[in-house]
Amino acid sequence: MRLKNISLSYGMRIFKCLSEEPRVRILHLLLQNKELTISDLELILDFTQTKTSRHLAYLKNAGLVGSRRVDQWIFYYLLEEAQEIILQTFKFIQKDVHLIRDQEVYRILDSNRELAKNKIDTNPYRSE
Amino acid sequence: MRLKNISLSYGMRIFKCLSEEPRVRILHLLLQNKELTISDLELILDFTQTKTSRHLAYLKNAGLVGSRRVDQWIFYYLLEEAQEIILQTFKFIQKDVHLIRDQEVYRILDSNRELAKNKIDTNPYRSE
DNA sequence: TGAGACTGATGTTTTTTAACCGCATTAAGA
DNA sequence: TCTTAATGCGGTTAAAAAACATCAGTCTCA
């Protein structure tokens, strides 16, 4: 396996992100589910809107996540350059009960079609 | 490769250790050189005694390092249970110039026989 | 076109926490 | 008593969280 080398300072920024529970839980959900909106994360994690937005801004600023707009939603995702190190480090903690529970909440909300991705208008004939 | 699973809280403690430069540099030296004393680390890293001692206490408290006494020195080393995750995460940052420079300083001091391990009395006939 | 609803960002303030540092002293061994 | 290491103290800085209000962009629908 060829590893991408990162600088000490970028590494420290990543580890700082991983040293607070809210951010670890957000990153874990993004790693497992590709992309989520702020309101999805609020719902799954039971965070306030402000708190969720602030932590995502932190992660974005640290160079770990990116965002794209779809209709009125903004989806957040792990940036490609951070994928590998995040994946590797999560291998050690992925069995944690809190993280597993978060993912279960995700699945329940998803099957109830309460997440943003379920509400995107996919009708190709929708009005412009 | 079989991974040891760690809890989220232990993981966060580890990442907090890795999010400050002095501690990363200490851990890097311990990973590469098995064990070192406080005075060795002071010398290599150009830290004060207090600073070095405090960070080692932090790492010990976080469950990352242990210590053993040999004569008048106390040698610090990475605990076995932390070896793997530390090793894996350092794979990403091991090419960092600061860390490489630290290790070079280590080698110079070692070849000058200025480190504690070079001063241990290995004479089996030494007085009790 | 305009009103209102929804999604998200941001300014502000307050509180709390913790991490850093150095100086000086103390403790433990040889 | 010398060396090695730990710690009490004090000051500074940072950052994290939380709550609240406000603002901005987009969509819907009349």
PDB file of C-alpha atoms (C1' of nucleotides) in Angstrom, chain A residues 37-39 49 54 76, chain C residues 7-12:
ATOM      1  CA  THR A  37     -26.470  17.867   5.095  1.00  0.00           C
ATOM      2  CA  ILE A  38     -26.278  19.897   8.271  1.00  0.00           C
ATOM      3  CA  SER A  39     -29.906  19.194   9.050  1.00  0.00           C
ATOM      4  CA  GLN A  49     -28.024  23.861  14.235  1.00  0.00           C
ATOM      5  CA  ARG A  54     -19.665  25.421  13.607  1.00  0.00           C
ATOM      6  CA  TYR A  76     -20.837  17.764   3.138  1.00  0.00           C
TER       7      TYR A  76
ATOM      8  C1'  DT C   7     -31.520  25.521   4.985  1.00  0.00           C
ATOM      9  C1'  DG C   8     -27.452  27.078   6.553  1.00  0.00           C
ATOM     10  C1'  DA C   9     -23.874  30.767   8.044  1.00  0.00           C
ATOM     11  C1'  DT C  10     -22.392  34.043  11.150  1.00  0.00           C
ATOM     12  C1'  DG C  11     -21.920  37.863  14.755  1.00  0.00           C
ATOM     13  C1'  DT C  12     -21.955  38.300  19.614  1.00  0.00           C
TER      14       DT C  12
END
